[in-house]
Amino acid sequence: MAGSGPTILIQGGGVSGLVTAVTLAEGGARVTLSEAGPRIGSGASWYAGGMLAPWCEAEAAPAEVTRDSLQSLSWWADHVPGVVRNGSLVVAPPRDQVELSRFGRRTSHFETLGSARIAELEPDLEGRFDHALYFPEEGHVDPRCALSGLRERLLTLGGKIRLDSSVKDGSFDWVIDCTGLNARETETNLRGVRGEMILVRCPEVTLHRPVRMLHPRIPIYIVPRAQSVFMVGATMVESDDSREITVRAMSELLNALYTLHPAFAEAEIIEANAGVRPSYPDNVPRVHRDGQRLSVNGMYRHGFLLSPARAAEAAGIIFGDQA
Ligand SMILES: Cc1cc2nc3c(=O)[nH]c(=O)nc-3n(C[C@H](O)[C@H](O)[C@H](O)COP(=O)(O)OP(=O)(O)OC[C@H]3O[C@@H](n4cnc5c(N)ncnc54)[C@H](O)[C@@H]3O)c2cc1C
């Protein structure tokens, strides 16, 4: 049922656009979302790991990212099915224990586990690591299912979705740019950070939560999905190059996966891809206002984690203006 509030055009159907659209429609706005690609999630959002990890991300992110992302797990759980709240695990091979200590110094809200407790949480990792950091308050989603859940929710709320980037913006009360890296046309300080990822299917291994494996050069993470699928990610390359995954990235990700558990050697590779994260110079997502136009962009590696907070900020501006 469409609201009677302001009319809003949201450009871009990635996680930023969809979370903003749903948030505004829930507040009573009449929302139209336009997406230039062939489906919602035609940009970086399609390749994400879907980790909702405010405490682990603090390892490299400023405090405001952690602060603004604390509510994201409950936001996602309230809005889409399939949110898993099993925490996350961080491990390092024996030669890289110094990396585990360093990670622990830069983060909080974790328990340090020995091998027996690691085996309780993840039986398939029994005997493989002496120590781990366990962040029990974290979670994850399958990004593609989450985007589809938001699409359904928006339609239920009376929102419209147009797979067409030429929707005229003149007739709307507000226009919100959520076009990710494409917003560079007007926001020249946006840059791309390329991330390569692989999906494998491996019925021989079961994991109950994302596992980050530290390494001085190529830290990776493995996120379990339904039907024995695992997302393995991700490289961080200062580039807006969106071509296919490179041989180097593929071999580094697969080597690390195999180090986590040798049974992954028999896994079936079902997808290998690259996405480009839209990023501001400080890597912090922002809402910008210019008259009746907003931009909710620069999600960097935090699109799933921070879109709920940035969407709430955009709603505060729009509904605040009405009051
Ligand atoms: C490998 C990888 C792993 C990641 N893992 C995580 C993770 O675990 N957790 C997390 O929180 N984040 C993660 N991220 C980051 C996250 O994916 C991004 O921050 C997020 O997807 C950016 O979302 P967005 O909606 O801003 O941009 P995009 O997803 O790029 O969406 C922009 C959309 O706008 C459309 N568009 C462009 N121009 C127009 C136009 N003129 N009109 C209409 N539509 C237009 C595009 O087609 C696209 O669909 C990861 C990213 C990568 C690449």
mmCIF file of C-alpha atoms and ligand atoms in Angstrom:
data_model
loop_
_atom_site.group_PDB
_atom_site.id
_atom_site.type_symbol
_atom_site.label_atom_id
_atom_site.label_comp_id
_atom_site.label_asym_id
_atom_site.label_seq_id
_atom_site.Cartn_x
_atom_site.Cartn_y
_atom_site.Cartn_z
ATOM 1 C CA MET A 1 0.000 0.000 0.000
ATOM 2 C CA ALA A 2 1.630 3.269 -1.118
ATOM 3 C CA GLY A 3 1.905 6.038 1.471
ATOM 4 C CA SER A 4 0.742 9.624 1.098
ATOM 5 C CA GLY A 5 4.113 11.174 1.887
ATOM 6 C CA PRO A 6 6.612 12.804 -0.450
ATOM 7 C CA THR A 7 7.310 11.297 -3.851
ATOM 8 C CA ILE A 8 10.850 9.995 -4.137
ATOM 9 C CA LEU A 9 12.932 8.694 -7.007
ATOM 10 C CA ILE A 10 15.790 6.456 -5.955
ATOM 11 C CA GLN A 11 18.369 5.864 -8.651
ATOM 12 C CA GLY A 12 20.222 2.581 -8.218
ATOM 13 C CA GLY A 13 18.996 -0.805 -7.055
ATOM 14 C CA GLY A 14 22.008 -2.028 -5.107
ATOM 15 C CA VAL A 15 21.975 -2.470 -1.355
ATOM 16 C CA SER A 16 22.131 1.279 -0.736
ATOM 17 C CA GLY A 17 19.170 2.033 -3.009
ATOM 18 C CA LEU A 18 17.013 -0.851 -1.793
ATOM 19 C CA VAL A 19 17.604 -0.258 1.923
ATOM 20 C CA THR A 20 16.921 3.463 1.442
ATOM 21 C CA ALA A 21 13.811 2.717 -0.613
ATOM 22 C CA VAL A 22 12.360 0.337 1.983
ATOM 23 C CA THR A 23 13.183 2.695 4.859
ATOM 24 C CA LEU A 24 11.455 5.634 3.154
ATOM 25 C CA ALA A 25 8.459 3.581 2.033
ATOM 26 C CA GLU A 26 8.017 2.375 5.620
ATOM 27 C CA GLY A 27 7.934 6.025 6.647
ATOM 28 C CA GLY A 28 5.059 6.678 4.233
ATOM 29 C CA ALA A 29 6.962 8.007 1.205
ATOM 30 C CA ARG A 30 5.842 7.104 -2.302
ATOM 31 C CA VAL A 31 8.964 5.517 -3.700
ATOM 32 C CA THR A 32 10.012 4.696 -7.259
ATOM 33 C CA LEU A 33 13.333 2.913 -7.637
ATOM 34 C CA SER A 34 15.076 2.951 -11.004
ATOM 35 C CA GLU A 35 17.825 0.494 -11.850
ATOM 36 C CA ALA A 36 19.961 0.790 -14.968
ATOM 37 C CA GLY A 37 21.030 -2.853 -15.058
ATOM 38 C CA PRO A 38 19.071 -5.935 -16.106
ATOM 39 C CA ARG A 39 18.112 -6.764 -12.495
ATOM 40 C CA ILE A 40 18.310 -5.274 -9.037
ATOM 41 C CA GLY A 41 21.820 -5.777 -7.658
ATOM 42 C CA SER A 42 23.590 -5.204 -10.958
ATOM 43 C CA GLY A 43 26.613 -3.637 -9.227
ATOM 44 C CA ALA A 44 28.957 -4.393 -6.341
ATOM 45 C CA SER A 45 26.160 -5.648 -4.086
ATOM 46 C CA TRP A 46 25.822 -8.852 -6.106
ATOM 47 C CA TYR A 47 29.350 -9.964 -5.213
ATOM 48 C CA ALA A 48 29.374 -9.139 -1.503
ATOM 49 C CA GLY A 49 30.084 -11.589 1.280
ATOM 50 C CA GLY A 50 27.102 -10.342 3.274
ATOM 51 C CA MET A 51 29.009 -10.244 6.549
ATOM 52 C CA LEU A 52 27.408 -8.091 9.229
ATOM 53 C CA ALA A 53 30.529 -7.716 11.290
ATOM 54 C CA PRO A 54 30.842 -4.354 13.073
ATOM 55 C CA TRP A 55 33.475 -5.632 15.501
ATOM 56 C CA CYS A 56 35.727 -7.405 13.011
ATOM 57 C CA GLU A 57 35.552 -4.476 10.599
ATOM 58 C CA ALA A 58 36.909 -2.243 13.373
ATOM 59 C CA GLU A 59 40.278 -3.797 12.597
ATOM 60 C CA ALA A 60 40.640 -1.353 9.703
ATOM 61 C CA ALA A 61 37.651 0.999 9.926
ATOM 62 C CA PRO A 62 37.243 4.179 11.974
ATOM 63 C CA ALA A 63 35.125 4.112 15.147
ATOM 64 C CA GLU A 64 32.149 5.773 13.446
ATOM 65 C CA VAL A 65 31.743 2.767 11.154
ATOM 66 C CA THR A 66 31.464 0.453 14.156
ATOM 67 C CA ARG A 67 29.145 2.836 16.000
ATOM 68 C CA ASP A 68 26.807 3.305 13.031
ATOM 69 C CA SER A 69 26.652 -0.380 12.188
ATOM 70 C CA LEU A 70 25.694 -1.770 15.598
ATOM 71 C CA GLN A 71 21.976 -1.824 14.729
ATOM 72 C CA SER A 72 22.422 -3.341 11.289
ATOM 73 C CA LEU A 73 22.079 -6.972 12.345
ATOM 74 C CA SER A 74 18.665 -6.377 13.915
ATOM 75 C CA TRP A 75 17.627 -4.193 10.960
ATOM 76 C CA TRP A 76 18.339 -7.020 8.560
ATOM 77 C CA ALA A 77 16.704 -9.619 10.794
ATOM 78 C CA ASP A 78 13.560 -7.453 10.909
ATOM 79 C CA HIS A 79 13.447 -6.997 7.136
ATOM 80 C CA VAL A 80 14.526 -10.151 5.322
ATOM 81 C CA PRO A 81 14.453 -13.884 6.043
ATOM 82 C CA GLY A 82 17.635 -15.900 6.385
ATOM 83 C CA VAL A 83 19.771 -13.678 8.604
ATOM 84 C CA VAL A 84 22.192 -15.915 10.504
ATOM 85 C CA ARG A 85 23.340 -14.742 13.941
ATOM 86 C CA ASN A 86 26.070 -17.230 14.772
ATOM 87 C CA GLY A 87 28.938 -14.769 15.177
ATOM 88 C CA SER A 88 32.206 -14.922 13.264
ATOM 89 C CA LEU A 89 35.486 -16.707 13.794
ATOM 90 C CA VAL A 90 38.984 -15.391 13.057
ATOM 91 C CA VAL A 91 41.891 -17.814 12.694
ATOM 92 C CA ALA A 92 45.472 -17.750 11.447
ATOM 93 C CA PRO A 93 47.819 -20.531 10.364
ATOM 94 C CA PRO A 94 50.555 -21.261 12.961
ATOM 95 C CA ARG A 95 53.173 -19.169 11.123
ATOM 96 C CA ASP A 96 50.842 -16.117 11.177
ATOM 97 C CA GLN A 97 49.890 -16.077 14.877
ATOM 98 C CA VAL A 98 51.285 -12.570 15.135
ATOM 99 C CA GLU A 99 48.468 -11.504 12.785
ATOM 100 C CA LEU A 100 45.887 -12.931 15.187
ATOM 101 C CA SER A 101 47.380 -10.963 18.090
ATOM 102 C CA ARG A 102 47.423 -7.814 15.975
ATOM 103 C CA PHE A 103 43.781 -8.330 14.954
ATOM 104 C CA GLY A 104 42.826 -8.796 18.611
ATOM 105 C CA ARG A 105 44.574 -5.562 19.612
ATOM 106 C CA ARG A 106 42.600 -3.581 17.059
ATOM 107 C CA THR A 107 39.165 -5.070 17.817
ATOM 108 C CA SER A 108 36.879 -5.826 20.766
ATOM 109 C CA HIS A 109 33.797 -7.867 21.740
ATOM 110 C CA PHE A 110 35.501 -11.201 21.107
ATOM 111 C CA GLU A 111 36.447 -14.286 23.098
ATOM 112 C CA THR A 112 39.802 -15.969 22.621
ATOM 113 C CA LEU A 113 39.279 -19.669 22.000
ATOM 114 C CA GLY A 114 41.560 -22.680 22.290
ATOM 115 C CA SER A 115 41.395 -25.710 20.024
ATOM 116 C CA ALA A 116 38.729 -27.575 22.058
ATOM 117 C CA ARG A 117 36.274 -24.704 21.900
ATOM 118 C CA ILE A 118 37.021 -24.129 18.188
ATOM 119 C CA ALA A 119 36.074 -27.765 17.593
ATOM 120 C CA GLU A 120 32.822 -27.289 19.538
ATOM 121 C CA LEU A 121 31.824 -24.312 17.402
ATOM 122 C CA GLU A 122 33.106 -25.649 14.108
ATOM 123 C CA PRO A 123 33.611 -29.434 14.289
ATOM 124 C CA ASP A 124 35.122 -29.505 10.794
ATOM 125 C CA LEU A 125 37.966 -27.271 11.984
ATOM 126 C CA GLU A 126 38.894 -29.665 14.810
ATOM 127 C CA GLY A 127 42.674 -29.905 15.217
ATOM 128 C CA ARG A 128 43.394 -27.315 12.542
ATOM 129 C CA PHE A 129 43.984 -24.192 14.682
ATOM 130 C CA ASP A 130 45.303 -23.717 18.231
ATOM 131 C CA HIS A 131 43.692 -20.316 18.738
ATOM 132 C CA ALA A 132 40.831 -18.284 17.333
ATOM 133 C CA LEU A 133 38.975 -15.077 18.058
ATOM 134 C CA TYR A 134 35.222 -15.522 18.288
ATOM 135 C CA PHE A 135 32.927 -12.500 17.788
ATOM 136 C CA PRO A 136 29.567 -13.841 19.042
ATOM 137 C CA GLU A 137 27.488 -10.727 18.280
ATOM 138 C CA GLU A 138 28.057 -10.775 14.533
ATOM 139 C CA GLY A 139 26.054 -12.345 11.719
ATOM 140 C CA HIS A 140 25.664 -12.678 7.979
ATOM 141 C CA VAL A 141 23.167 -12.810 5.127
ATOM 142 C CA ASP A 142 23.213 -14.154 1.609
ATOM 143 C CA PRO A 143 23.335 -10.808 -0.241
ATOM 144 C CA ARG A 144 21.417 -12.019 -3.280
ATOM 145 C CA CYS A 145 18.581 -13.397 -1.136
ATOM 146 C CA ALA A 146 18.630 -10.231 0.974
ATOM 147 C CA LEU A 147 18.342 -7.958 -2.093
ATOM 148 C CA SER A 148 15.474 -10.051 -3.365
ATOM 149 C CA GLY A 149 13.791 -9.904 0.068
ATOM 150 C CA LEU A 150 14.056 -6.103 0.035
ATOM 151 C CA ARG A 151 12.651 -5.953 -3.487
ATOM 152 C CA GLU A 152 9.588 -7.933 -2.345
ATOM 153 C CA ARG A 153 9.199 -5.751 0.713
ATOM 154 C CA LEU A 154 9.351 -2.563 -1.323
ATOM 155 C CA LEU A 155 6.667 -3.834 -3.699
ATOM 156 C CA THR A 156 4.479 -4.857 -0.751
ATOM 157 C CA LEU A 157 4.804 -1.329 0.615
ATOM 158 C CA GLY A 158 3.498 0.041 -2.684
ATOM 159 C CA GLY A 159 6.902 1.053 -4.072
ATOM 160 C CA LYS A 160 7.611 0.779 -7.779
ATOM 161 C CA ILE A 161 10.696 -0.705 -9.425
ATOM 162 C CA ARG A 162 11.659 0.300 -12.958
ATOM 163 C CA LEU A 163 14.519 -1.392 -14.793
ATOM 164 C CA ASP A 164 15.142 1.826 -16.645
ATOM 165 C CA SER A 165 17.632 4.578 -15.889
ATOM 166 C CA SER A 166 15.794 7.190 -17.926
ATOM 167 C CA VAL A 167 12.981 7.796 -15.442
ATOM 168 C CA LYS A 168 12.499 11.589 -15.467
ATOM 169 C CA ASP A 169 13.391 13.060 -12.086
ATOM 170 C CA GLY A 170 11.595 16.415 -12.480
ATOM 171 C CA SER A 171 8.238 15.239 -11.128
ATOM 172 C CA PHE A 172 9.507 13.907 -7.772
ATOM 173 C CA ASP A 173 9.759 15.801 -4.482
ATOM 174 C CA TRP A 174 13.153 14.230 -3.855
ATOM 175 C CA VAL A 175 15.758 12.377 -5.916
ATOM 176 C CA ILE A 176 18.274 10.108 -4.214
ATOM 177 C CA ASP A 177 21.406 8.992 -5.989
ATOM 178 C CA CYS A 178 22.388 5.461 -4.933
ATOM 179 C CA THR A 179 24.202 4.626 -8.157
ATOM 180 C CA GLY A 180 27.407 3.477 -6.452
ATOM 181 C CA LEU A 181 30.486 4.059 -8.544
ATOM 182 C CA ASN A 182 28.383 5.663 -11.287
ATOM 183 C CA ALA A 183 27.844 8.646 -8.990
ATOM 184 C CA ARG A 184 31.397 9.627 -9.938
ATOM 185 C CA GLU A 185 29.846 11.672 -12.715
ATOM 186 C CA THR A 186 28.885 14.227 -10.055
ATOM 187 C CA GLU A 187 31.029 13.138 -7.090
ATOM 188 C CA THR A 188 34.538 13.257 -8.389
ATOM 189 C CA ASN A 189 36.118 12.049 -5.144
ATOM 190 C CA LEU A 190 34.562 8.588 -5.474
ATOM 191 C CA ARG A 191 36.990 5.843 -6.451
ATOM 192 C CA GLY A 192 36.757 2.098 -7.026
ATOM 193 C CA VAL A 193 38.242 -0.642 -4.865
ATOM 194 C CA ARG A 194 38.112 -3.886 -6.769
ATOM 195 C CA GLY A 195 37.126 -7.069 -4.940
ATOM 196 C CA GLU A 196 37.415 -10.533 -6.441
ATOM 197 C CA MET A 197 35.436 -13.455 -5.095
ATOM 198 C CA ILE A 198 34.688 -17.104 -5.744
ATOM 199 C CA LEU A 199 31.721 -19.327 -4.983
ATOM 200 C CA VAL A 200 32.407 -23.007 -4.398
ATOM 201 C CA ARG A 201 30.157 -25.920 -3.541
ATOM 202 C CA CYS A 202 31.644 -28.365 -1.048
ATOM 203 C CA PRO A 203 29.297 -30.815 0.705
ATOM 204 C CA GLU A 204 32.329 -32.324 2.520
ATOM 205 C CA VAL A 205 32.750 -29.230 4.725
ATOM 206 C CA THR A 206 30.242 -27.596 7.059
ATOM 207 C CA LEU A 207 30.789 -24.166 8.602
ATOM 208 C CA HIS A 208 28.220 -22.381 10.750
ATOM 209 C CA ARG A 209 29.570 -18.855 10.519
ATOM 210 C CA PRO A 210 31.991 -16.734 8.463
ATOM 211 C CA VAL A 211 35.609 -17.648 9.083
ATOM 212 C CA ARG A 212 38.314 -15.062 8.474
ATOM 213 C CA MET A 213 41.776 -16.443 7.912
ATOM 214 C CA LEU A 214 44.503 -13.904 8.518
ATOM 215 C CA HIS A 215 47.625 -13.543 6.451
ATOM 216 C CA PRO A 216 50.007 -10.563 6.198
ATOM 217 C CA ARG A 217 49.323 -10.133 2.475
ATOM 218 C CA ILE A 218 46.127 -11.950 1.558
ATOM 219 C CA PRO A 219 43.657 -12.234 4.422
ATOM 220 C CA ILE A 220 40.545 -14.072 3.206
ATOM 221 C CA TYR A 221 37.149 -14.979 4.521
ATOM 222 C CA ILE A 222 34.790 -17.829 3.826
ATOM 223 C CA VAL A 223 31.077 -17.249 4.256
ATOM 224 C CA PRO A 224 28.791 -20.299 4.325
ATOM 225 C CA ARG A 225 25.575 -20.174 2.289
ATOM 226 C CA ALA A 226 22.729 -22.626 1.724
ATOM 227 C CA GLN A 227 23.232 -25.934 -0.109
ATOM 228 C CA SER A 228 26.908 -26.334 0.796
ATOM 229 C CA VAL A 229 27.927 -23.179 -1.086
ATOM 230 C CA PHE A 230 30.755 -21.013 0.291
ATOM 231 C CA MET A 231 31.666 -17.506 -0.751
ATOM 232 C CA VAL A 232 35.416 -16.960 -0.678
ATOM 233 C CA GLY A 233 36.617 -13.353 -0.703
ATOM 234 C CA ALA A 234 37.940 -10.979 -1.280
ATOM 235 C CA THR A 235 40.794 -9.050 -2.801
ATOM 236 C CA MET A 236 41.203 -5.321 -2.123
ATOM 237 C CA VAL A 237 42.747 -3.672 -5.163
ATOM 238 C CA GLU A 238 42.880 0.093 -5.643
ATOM 239 C CA SER A 239 41.285 0.019 -9.073
ATOM 240 C CA ASP A 240 37.963 0.529 -10.793
ATOM 241 C CA ASP A 241 38.769 -2.240 -13.233
ATOM 242 C CA SER A 242 35.714 -4.490 -13.419
ATOM 243 C CA ARG A 243 37.081 -7.138 -15.762
ATOM 244 C CA GLU A 244 36.950 -10.809 -14.825
ATOM 245 C CA ILE A 245 38.900 -12.263 -11.885
ATOM 246 C CA THR A 246 42.659 -12.562 -12.451
ATOM 247 C CA VAL A 247 44.682 -15.760 -12.249
ATOM 248 C CA ARG A 248 46.596 -14.356 -9.284
ATOM 249 C CA ALA A 249 43.458 -13.554 -7.304
ATOM 250 C CA MET A 250 41.895 -16.897 -8.101
ATOM 251 C CA SER A 251 44.975 -18.868 -7.074
ATOM 252 C CA GLU A 252 45.481 -16.878 -3.858
ATOM 253 C CA LEU A 253 41.863 -17.253 -2.796
ATOM 254 C CA LEU A 254 41.840 -20.970 -3.602
ATOM 255 C CA ASN A 255 45.178 -21.619 -1.881
ATOM 256 C CA ALA A 256 43.924 -19.935 1.259
ATOM 257 C CA LEU A 257 40.677 -21.897 1.094
ATOM 258 C CA TYR A 258 42.604 -25.123 0.842
ATOM 259 C CA THR A 259 44.738 -24.072 3.814
ATOM 260 C CA LEU A 260 41.591 -23.613 5.894
ATOM 261 C CA HIS A 261 40.493 -27.176 5.148
ATOM 262 C CA PRO A 262 42.031 -29.652 2.681
ATOM 263 C CA ALA A 263 38.600 -31.052 1.788
ATOM 264 C CA PHE A 264 38.038 -27.853 -0.176
ATOM 265 C CA ALA A 265 40.459 -29.328 -2.734
ATOM 266 C CA GLU A 266 37.524 -31.320 -4.079
ATOM 267 C CA ALA A 267 35.103 -28.368 -4.075
ATOM 268 C CA GLU A 268 33.304 -27.441 -7.261
ATOM 269 C CA ILE A 269 33.943 -23.854 -8.422
ATOM 270 C CA ILE A 270 30.557 -22.469 -9.390
ATOM 271 C CA GLU A 271 31.377 -18.800 -9.896
ATOM 272 C CA ALA A 272 34.388 -16.486 -9.967
ATOM 273 C CA ASN A 273 33.777 -12.794 -10.251
ATOM 274 C CA ALA A 274 34.859 -9.249 -9.445
ATOM 275 C CA GLY A 275 32.946 -6.277 -8.076
ATOM 276 C CA VAL A 276 34.110 -2.692 -7.590
ATOM 277 C CA ARG A 277 33.367 -1.065 -4.236
ATOM 278 C CA PRO A 278 32.379 2.617 -4.494
ATOM 279 C CA SER A 279 34.588 4.446 -2.000
ATOM 280 C CA TYR A 280 35.256 7.957 -0.702
ATOM 281 C CA PRO A 281 38.832 8.943 0.250
ATOM 282 C CA ASP A 282 38.247 8.095 3.951
ATOM 283 C CA ASN A 283 36.343 4.885 3.094
ATOM 284 C CA VAL A 284 33.341 6.026 5.128
ATOM 285 C CA PRO A 285 29.895 5.951 3.461
ATOM 286 C CA ARG A 286 28.095 9.293 3.521
ATOM 287 C CA VAL A 287 24.785 11.039 2.853
ATOM 288 C CA HIS A 288 25.181 14.312 0.951
ATOM 289 C CA ARG A 289 22.424 16.831 0.363
ATOM 290 C CA ASP A 290 22.135 19.345 -2.448
ATOM 291 C CA GLY A 291 18.700 21.007 -2.319
ATOM 292 C CA GLN A 292 16.072 18.321 -2.952
ATOM 293 C CA ARG A 293 18.700 15.820 -4.047
ATOM 294 C CA LEU A 294 20.491 13.392 -1.753
ATOM 295 C CA SER A 295 23.335 11.024 -2.438
ATOM 296 C CA VAL A 296 23.779 7.865 -0.356
ATOM 297 C CA ASN A 297 27.030 6.495 -1.663
ATOM 298 C CA GLY A 298 30.618 5.493 -0.982
ATOM 299 C CA MET A 299 29.614 2.227 0.716
ATOM 300 C CA TYR A 300 33.153 0.824 0.288
ATOM 301 C CA ARG A 301 33.293 -2.604 2.015
ATOM 302 C CA HIS A 302 30.395 -1.751 4.318
ATOM 303 C CA GLY A 303 27.318 -1.659 2.085
ATOM 304 C CA PHE A 304 25.372 -4.333 3.967
ATOM 305 C CA LEU A 305 26.710 -3.211 7.292
ATOM 306 C CA LEU A 306 26.057 0.510 6.965
ATOM 307 C CA SER A 307 23.150 0.991 4.537
ATOM 308 C CA PRO A 308 20.540 0.808 7.337
ATOM 309 C CA ALA A 309 22.214 3.662 9.256
ATOM 310 C CA ARG A 310 22.745 5.808 6.162
ATOM 311 C CA ALA A 311 19.157 5.171 5.017
ATOM 312 C CA ALA A 312 17.910 6.291 8.447
ATOM 313 C CA GLU A 313 19.974 9.439 8.040
ATOM 314 C CA ALA A 314 18.401 10.111 4.624
ATOM 315 C CA ALA A 315 14.927 9.496 6.108
ATOM 316 C CA GLY A 316 15.731 11.941 8.903
ATOM 317 C CA ILE A 317 16.502 14.642 6.326
ATOM 318 C CA ILE A 318 13.416 13.973 4.196
ATOM 319 C CA PHE A 319 10.852 13.513 6.960
ATOM 320 C CA GLY A 320 12.541 16.176 9.094
ATOM 321 C CA ASP A 321 12.027 18.662 6.274
ATOM 322 C CA GLN A 322 8.313 17.816 6.219
ATOM 323 C CA ALA A 323 7.770 18.421 9.941
HETATM 324 C C1 LIG B 1 33.847 -9.023 -3.190
HETATM 325 C C2 LIG B 1 33.101 -8.079 -2.288
HETATM 326 C C3 LIG B 1 32.763 -8.485 -1.001
HETATM 327 C C4 LIG B 1 32.039 -7.627 -0.155
HETATM 328 N N1 LIG B 1 31.647 -8.073 1.076
HETATM 329 C C5 LIG B 1 30.892 -7.261 1.883
HETATM 330 C C6 LIG B 1 30.419 -7.716 3.129
HETATM 331 O O1 LIG B 1 30.672 -8.862 3.513
HETATM 332 N N2 LIG B 1 29.674 -6.865 3.903
HETATM 333 C C7 LIG B 1 29.358 -5.603 3.485
HETATM 334 O O2 LIG B 1 28.684 -4.870 4.232
HETATM 335 N N3 LIG B 1 29.797 -5.153 2.280
HETATM 336 C C8 LIG B 1 30.552 -5.948 1.480
HETATM 337 N N4 LIG B 1 31.013 -5.504 0.273
HETATM 338 C C9 LIG B 1 30.758 -4.118 -0.085
HETATM 339 C C10 LIG B 1 29.384 -3.944 -0.680
HETATM 340 O O3 LIG B 1 29.166 -4.915 -1.667
HETATM 341 C C11 LIG B 1 29.283 -2.539 -1.263
HETATM 342 O O4 LIG B 1 29.571 -1.588 -0.273
HETATM 343 C C12 LIG B 1 27.871 -2.298 -1.765
HETATM 344 O O5 LIG B 1 27.453 -3.330 -2.597
HETATM 345 C C13 LIG B 1 27.729 -0.983 -2.497
HETATM 346 O O6 LIG B 1 26.352 -0.861 -2.734
HETATM 347 P P1 LIG B 1 25.733 0.302 -3.593
HETATM 348 O O7 LIG B 1 24.268 0.063 -3.612
HETATM 349 O O8 LIG B 1 26.242 1.607 -3.114
HETATM 350 O O9 LIG B 1 26.380 0.108 -5.043
HETATM 351 P P2 LIG B 1 26.067 -0.994 -6.147
HETATM 352 O O10 LIG B 1 25.780 -2.319 -5.547
HETATM 353 O O11 LIG B 1 27.168 -0.905 -7.129
HETATM 354 O O12 LIG B 1 24.700 -0.504 -6.774
HETATM 355 C C14 LIG B 1 24.592 0.607 -7.616
HETATM 356 C C15 LIG B 1 23.473 0.282 -8.605
HETATM 357 O O13 LIG B 1 23.140 1.457 -9.336
HETATM 358 C C16 LIG B 1 22.866 1.088 -10.671
HETATM 359 N N5 LIG B 1 23.013 2.288 -11.483
HETATM 360 C C17 LIG B 1 24.159 2.865 -11.925
HETATM 361 N N6 LIG B 1 23.861 3.999 -12.605
HETATM 362 C C18 LIG B 1 22.511 4.143 -12.580
HETATM 363 C C19 LIG B 1 21.590 5.127 -13.076
HETATM 364 N N7 LIG B 1 22.013 6.202 -13.729
HETATM 365 N N8 LIG B 1 20.256 4.939 -12.847
HETATM 366 C C20 LIG B 1 19.803 3.870 -12.185
HETATM 367 N N9 LIG B 1 20.633 2.891 -11.693
HETATM 368 C C21 LIG B 1 21.963 3.043 -11.876
HETATM 369 C C22 LIG B 1 23.868 -0.011 -10.950
HETATM 370 O O14 LIG B 1 23.454 -0.824 -12.036
HETATM 371 C C23 LIG B 1 23.863 -0.778 -9.609
HETATM 372 O O15 LIG B 1 22.906 -1.828 -9.590
HETATM 373 C C24 LIG B 1 31.708 -6.330 -0.589
HETATM 374 C C25 LIG B 1 32.054 -5.925 -1.894
HETATM 375 C C26 LIG B 1 32.734 -6.786 -2.734
HETATM 376 C C27 LIG B 1 33.061 -6.346 -4.136
#
